[in-house]
């Protein structure tokens, strides 16, 4: 039983971290965050990690039930979410104003402070969703929680392992985002711009891939041959 618990704990971060890619998204996080102090960066990164934990646990345990209640299928989630991610990636890829933001950010940060309400407001959209926990992550989390055990003991173990696995995933997000400005400083202005553009392009491609996988699944359900998800 302990081995099964540990396997379940490891399964969630191993499955979700490559999709989340917090290290690659960290420069994008720093760019969207703007010129803030180290203290504010840590607070927002911590709140983003907390938001991510709640979204992951919610997607694992109630995601499939919510979709069933509203009559929404996973392919529809992929299509809508893929469009959202692709549009976000395209905006970041074509927004030249971020270059000026990076120039200022690398040169100087401001010692401003934010209230708890402002931290929570700034941390959710678009930092937590869809930048960090996007539709691909949500779909994967729903898939992981699709087969919830019925027996009480197994259900309790499933809850504990999923919560701990999501906590490890959120901790990785916090470590990467909490040191995002250090990463930007190490890369410098040119390096950060390059990483930002590449990350935006990858985000665009991920959105298109998520959209296509959902569309292919819908076409396959409709009986159109020659299309595989």
Short mmCIF file of C-alpha atoms in Angstrom, two decimals:
data_model
loop_
_atom_site.label_atom_id
_atom_site.label_comp_id
_atom_site.label_asym_id
_atom_site.label_seq_id
_atom_site.Cartn_x
_atom_site.Cartn_y
_atom_site.Cartn_z
CA UNK A 1 0.00 0.00 0.00
CA UNK A 2 2.91 2.35 0.79
CA UNK A 3 4.49 1.58 -2.59
CA UNK A 4 1.21 2.36 -4.36
CA UNK A 5 0.96 5.61 -2.40
CA UNK A 6 4.49 6.69 -3.36
CA UNK A 7 3.90 5.75 -7.01
CA UNK A 8 0.76 7.88 -7.05
CA UNK A 9 2.62 10.78 -5.41
CA UNK A 10 5.36 10.65 -8.03
CA UNK A 11 2.97 10.14 -10.96
CA UNK A 12 1.37 13.59 -10.72
CA UNK A 13 4.56 15.74 -10.85
CA UNK A 14 6.16 13.45 -13.44
CA UNK A 15 3.08 13.77 -15.64
CA UNK A 16 2.31 17.45 -15.12
CA UNK A 17 5.70 19.19 -14.81
CA UNK A 18 6.67 18.65 -18.48
CA UNK A 19 3.33 20.22 -19.45
CA UNK A 20 3.62 23.06 -16.93
CA UNK A 21 7.29 23.73 -17.83
CA UNK A 22 7.78 26.28 -15.00
CA UNK A 23 11.48 26.79 -15.77
CA UNK A 24 10.76 27.72 -19.38
CA UNK A 25 7.81 29.92 -18.43
CA UNK A 26 9.76 31.75 -15.68
CA UNK A 27 11.05 34.52 -18.03
CA UNK A 28 7.51 35.04 -19.30
CA UNK A 29 6.33 35.23 -15.67
CA UNK A 30 9.03 37.82 -14.92
CA UNK A 31 8.06 39.88 -17.97
CA UNK A 32 4.36 39.90 -17.09
CA UNK A 33 5.17 40.63 -13.45
CA UNK A 34 6.95 43.86 -14.32
CA UNK A 35 9.24 45.93 -12.13
CA UNK A 36 8.59 44.72 -8.61
CA UNK A 37 10.72 44.13 -5.55
CA UNK A 38 12.11 40.75 -4.56
CA UNK A 39 9.58 40.56 -1.72
CA UNK A 40 6.61 41.13 -4.05
CA UNK A 41 8.00 38.61 -6.53
CA UNK A 42 8.20 35.97 -3.79
CA UNK A 43 4.68 36.75 -2.58
CA UNK A 44 3.15 36.54 -6.05
CA UNK A 45 5.10 33.37 -6.85
CA UNK A 46 3.86 31.80 -3.61
CA UNK A 47 0.26 32.79 -4.38
CA UNK A 48 0.56 31.42 -7.93
CA UNK A 49 1.81 28.12 -6.49
CA UNK A 50 -1.13 28.03 -4.06
CA UNK A 51 -3.55 28.77 -6.90
CA UNK A 52 -1.99 26.00 -8.96
CA UNK A 53 -2.32 23.51 -6.11
CA UNK A 54 -6.03 24.23 -5.73
CA UNK A 55 -6.63 24.03 -9.49
CA UNK A 56 -4.72 20.75 -9.84
CA UNK A 57 -6.45 19.09 -6.89
CA UNK A 58 -9.82 20.39 -8.07
CA UNK A 59 -9.22 19.10 -11.60
CA UNK A 60 -8.14 15.68 -10.30
CA UNK A 61 -11.12 15.12 -7.99
CA UNK A 62 -14.06 17.11 -9.36
CA UNK A 63 -13.00 18.00 -12.89
CA UNK A 64 -14.63 15.02 -14.56
CA UNK A 65 -17.84 15.48 -12.50
CA UNK A 66 -18.08 19.16 -13.46
CA UNK A 67 -17.65 18.34 -17.14
CA UNK A 68 -20.29 15.62 -16.87
CA UNK A 69 -22.71 17.98 -15.11
CA UNK A 70 -22.43 20.58 -17.87
CA UNK A 71 -22.26 17.99 -20.63
CA UNK A 72 -18.77 19.05 -21.74
CA UNK A 73 -16.35 16.49 -23.12
CA UNK A 74 -12.56 16.54 -22.83
CA UNK A 75 -12.14 17.18 -26.58
CA UNK A 76 -14.23 20.36 -26.19
CA UNK A 77 -11.98 21.44 -23.30
CA UNK A 78 -8.94 20.87 -25.50
CA UNK A 79 -10.42 22.83 -28.41
CA UNK A 80 -11.45 25.84 -26.31
CA UNK A 81 -8.36 25.77 -24.14
CA UNK A 82 -6.06 25.27 -27.11
CA UNK A 83 -7.48 28.38 -28.75
CA UNK A 84 -6.96 30.35 -25.52
CA UNK A 85 -3.34 29.20 -25.16
CA UNK A 86 -2.60 29.82 -28.86
CA UNK A 87 -4.00 33.36 -28.68
CA UNK A 88 -1.96 34.06 -25.51
CA UNK A 89 1.19 32.78 -27.22
CA UNK A 90 0.53 34.84 -30.33
CA UNK A 91 0.00 38.00 -28.29
CA UNK A 92 3.27 37.49 -26.43
CA UNK A 93 5.06 36.68 -29.68
CA UNK A 94 3.83 39.80 -31.48
CA UNK A 95 3.85 42.27 -28.56
CA UNK A 96 6.96 44.43 -29.00
CA UNK A 97 6.18 46.43 -25.89
CA UNK A 98 7.47 43.53 -23.78
CA UNK A 99 10.98 44.20 -25.08
CA UNK A 100 10.92 47.67 -23.49
CA UNK A 101 9.56 46.12 -20.31
CA UNK A 102 12.47 43.68 -20.22
CA UNK A 103 15.02 46.45 -20.82
CA UNK A 104 13.66 48.37 -17.84
CA UNK A 105 13.30 45.26 -15.72
CA UNK A 106 16.88 44.11 -16.23
CA UNK A 107 18.18 47.57 -15.42
CA UNK A 108 16.08 48.40 -12.39
CA UNK A 109 13.42 47.13 -10.04
CA UNK A 110 11.16 49.19 -7.81
CA UNK A 111 10.65 48.68 -4.10
CA UNK A 112 6.88 48.84 -4.27
CA UNK A 113 4.64 46.77 -2.03
CA UNK A 114 1.20 45.36 -2.73
CA UNK A 115 -1.70 44.47 -0.48
CA UNK A 116 -2.87 40.89 -0.08
CA UNK A 117 -5.92 41.57 -2.28
CA UNK A 118 -3.72 42.99 -5.05
CA UNK A 119 -1.39 40.00 -4.79
CA UNK A 120 -4.32 37.60 -5.19
CA UNK A 121 -5.78 39.60 -8.07
CA UNK A 122 -2.48 39.80 -9.98
CA UNK A 123 -1.57 36.19 -9.31
CA UNK A 124 -4.53 34.49 -10.96
CA UNK A 125 -4.98 35.79 -14.51
CA UNK A 126 -2.95 35.30 -16.60
CA UNK A 127 -0.13 34.10 -14.30
CA UNK A 128 -1.89 31.11 -12.76
CA UNK A 129 -4.36 30.53 -15.58
CA UNK A 130 -3.73 29.99 -18.43
CA UNK A 131 0.04 30.69 -18.32
CA UNK A 132 0.90 28.08 -15.67
CA UNK A 133 -2.10 25.76 -15.36
CA UNK A 134 -3.53 25.74 -18.86
CA UNK A 135 -6.05 23.49 -20.58
CA UNK A 136 -3.43 20.85 -21.31
CA UNK A 137 -2.59 20.57 -17.62
CA UNK A 138 -6.27 20.56 -16.64
CA UNK A 139 -7.08 17.85 -19.18
CA UNK A 140 -4.16 15.75 -17.95
CA UNK A 141 -5.23 16.25 -14.32
CA UNK A 142 -8.81 15.23 -15.11
CA UNK A 143 -7.47 12.13 -16.83
CA UNK A 144 -5.36 11.25 -13.78
CA UNK A 145 -8.42 11.51 -11.54
CA UNK A 146 -10.86 9.81 -13.91
CA UNK A 147 -10.66 6.43 -12.15
CA UNK A 148 -11.25 7.35 -8.52
CA UNK A 149 -11.42 4.20 -6.34
CA UNK A 150 -14.69 3.35 -4.62
CA UNK A 151 -13.37 1.60 -1.49
CA UNK A 152 -12.95 4.05 1.41
CA UNK A 153 -9.35 3.14 2.25
CA UNK A 154 -8.26 3.38 -1.38
CA UNK A 155 -10.15 6.65 -1.75
CA UNK A 156 -8.38 8.19 1.27
CA UNK A 157 -5.00 7.05 -0.07
CA UNK A 158 -5.90 8.48 -3.46
CA UNK A 159 -6.76 11.85 -1.91
CA UNK A 160 -3.55 11.95 0.13
CA UNK A 161 -1.29 10.96 -2.75
CA UNK A 162 -2.94 13.40 -5.17
CA UNK A 163 -2.71 16.28 -2.67
CA UNK A 164 0.95 15.55 -1.94
CA UNK A 165 1.80 15.10 -5.62
CA UNK A 166 0.10 18.41 -6.45
CA UNK A 167 2.01 20.05 -3.58
CA UNK A 168 5.34 18.84 -5.02
CA UNK A 169 4.31 20.21 -8.41
CA UNK A 170 3.32 23.56 -6.88
CA UNK A 171 6.63 23.68 -4.98
CA UNK A 172 8.52 23.34 -8.28
CA UNK A 173 6.46 26.20 -9.70
CA UNK A 174 7.27 28.36 -6.66
CA UNK A 175 11.02 27.67 -6.89
CA UNK A 176 11.12 28.63 -10.57
CA UNK A 177 8.86 31.67 -10.36
CA UNK A 178 10.32 32.88 -7.06
CA UNK A 179 13.71 33.15 -8.76
CA UNK A 180 12.41 34.41 -12.12
CA UNK A 181 14.08 37.81 -11.86
CA UNK A 182 17.39 36.18 -10.92
CA UNK A 183 17.07 34.07 -14.05
CA UNK A 184 16.36 37.20 -16.09
CA UNK A 185 19.42 38.88 -14.56
CA UNK A 186 21.61 35.88 -15.41
CA UNK A 187 20.35 35.76 -18.99
CA UNK A 188 20.63 39.51 -19.53
CA UNK A 189 18.45 41.63 -21.80
CA UNK A 190 19.23 39.83 -25.06
CA UNK A 191 19.11 36.34 -23.55
CA UNK A 192 15.79 37.07 -21.85
CA UNK A 193 14.28 38.42 -25.07
CA UNK A 194 15.39 35.30 -26.93
CA UNK A 195 13.99 32.98 -24.24
CA UNK A 196 10.77 35.00 -24.08
CA UNK A 197 10.21 34.79 -27.84
CA UNK A 198 11.02 31.09 -27.92
CA UNK A 199 8.72 30.42 -24.97
CA UNK A 200 5.94 32.41 -26.66
CA UNK A 201 6.41 30.43 -29.88
CA UNK A 202 6.40 27.13 -27.97
CA UNK A 203 3.26 28.28 -26.14
CA UNK A 204 1.65 29.04 -29.50
CA UNK A 205 2.60 25.58 -30.81
CA UNK A 206 1.30 23.91 -27.64
CA UNK A 207 -2.01 25.73 -28.06
CA UNK A 208 -2.31 24.60 -31.66
CA UNK A 209 -1.41 21.02 -30.68
CA UNK A 210 -4.02 20.99 -27.88
CA UNK A 211 -6.60 22.45 -30.27
CA UNK A 212 -5.80 19.91 -32.97
CA UNK A 213 -5.93 16.94 -30.60
CA UNK A 214 -9.35 18.05 -29.40
CA UNK A 215 -10.60 18.71 -32.93
CA UNK A 216 -9.28 15.36 -34.15
CA UNK A 217 -11.06 13.60 -31.29
CA UNK A 218 -14.32 15.39 -32.13
CA UNK A 219 -14.00 14.48 -35.82
CA UNK A 220 -13.26 10.87 -34.87
CA UNK A 221 -16.36 10.80 -32.64
CA UNK A 222 -18.36 12.15 -35.57
CA UNK A 223 -17.25 9.16 -37.61
CA UNK A 224 -14.98 11.03 -40.03
CA UNK A 225 -12.37 8.52 -41.09
CA UNK A 226 -8.67 9.19 -41.52
CA UNK A 227 -8.46 11.44 -38.43
CA UNK A 228 -6.82 10.22 -35.23
CA UNK A 229 -6.46 12.24 -32.02
#
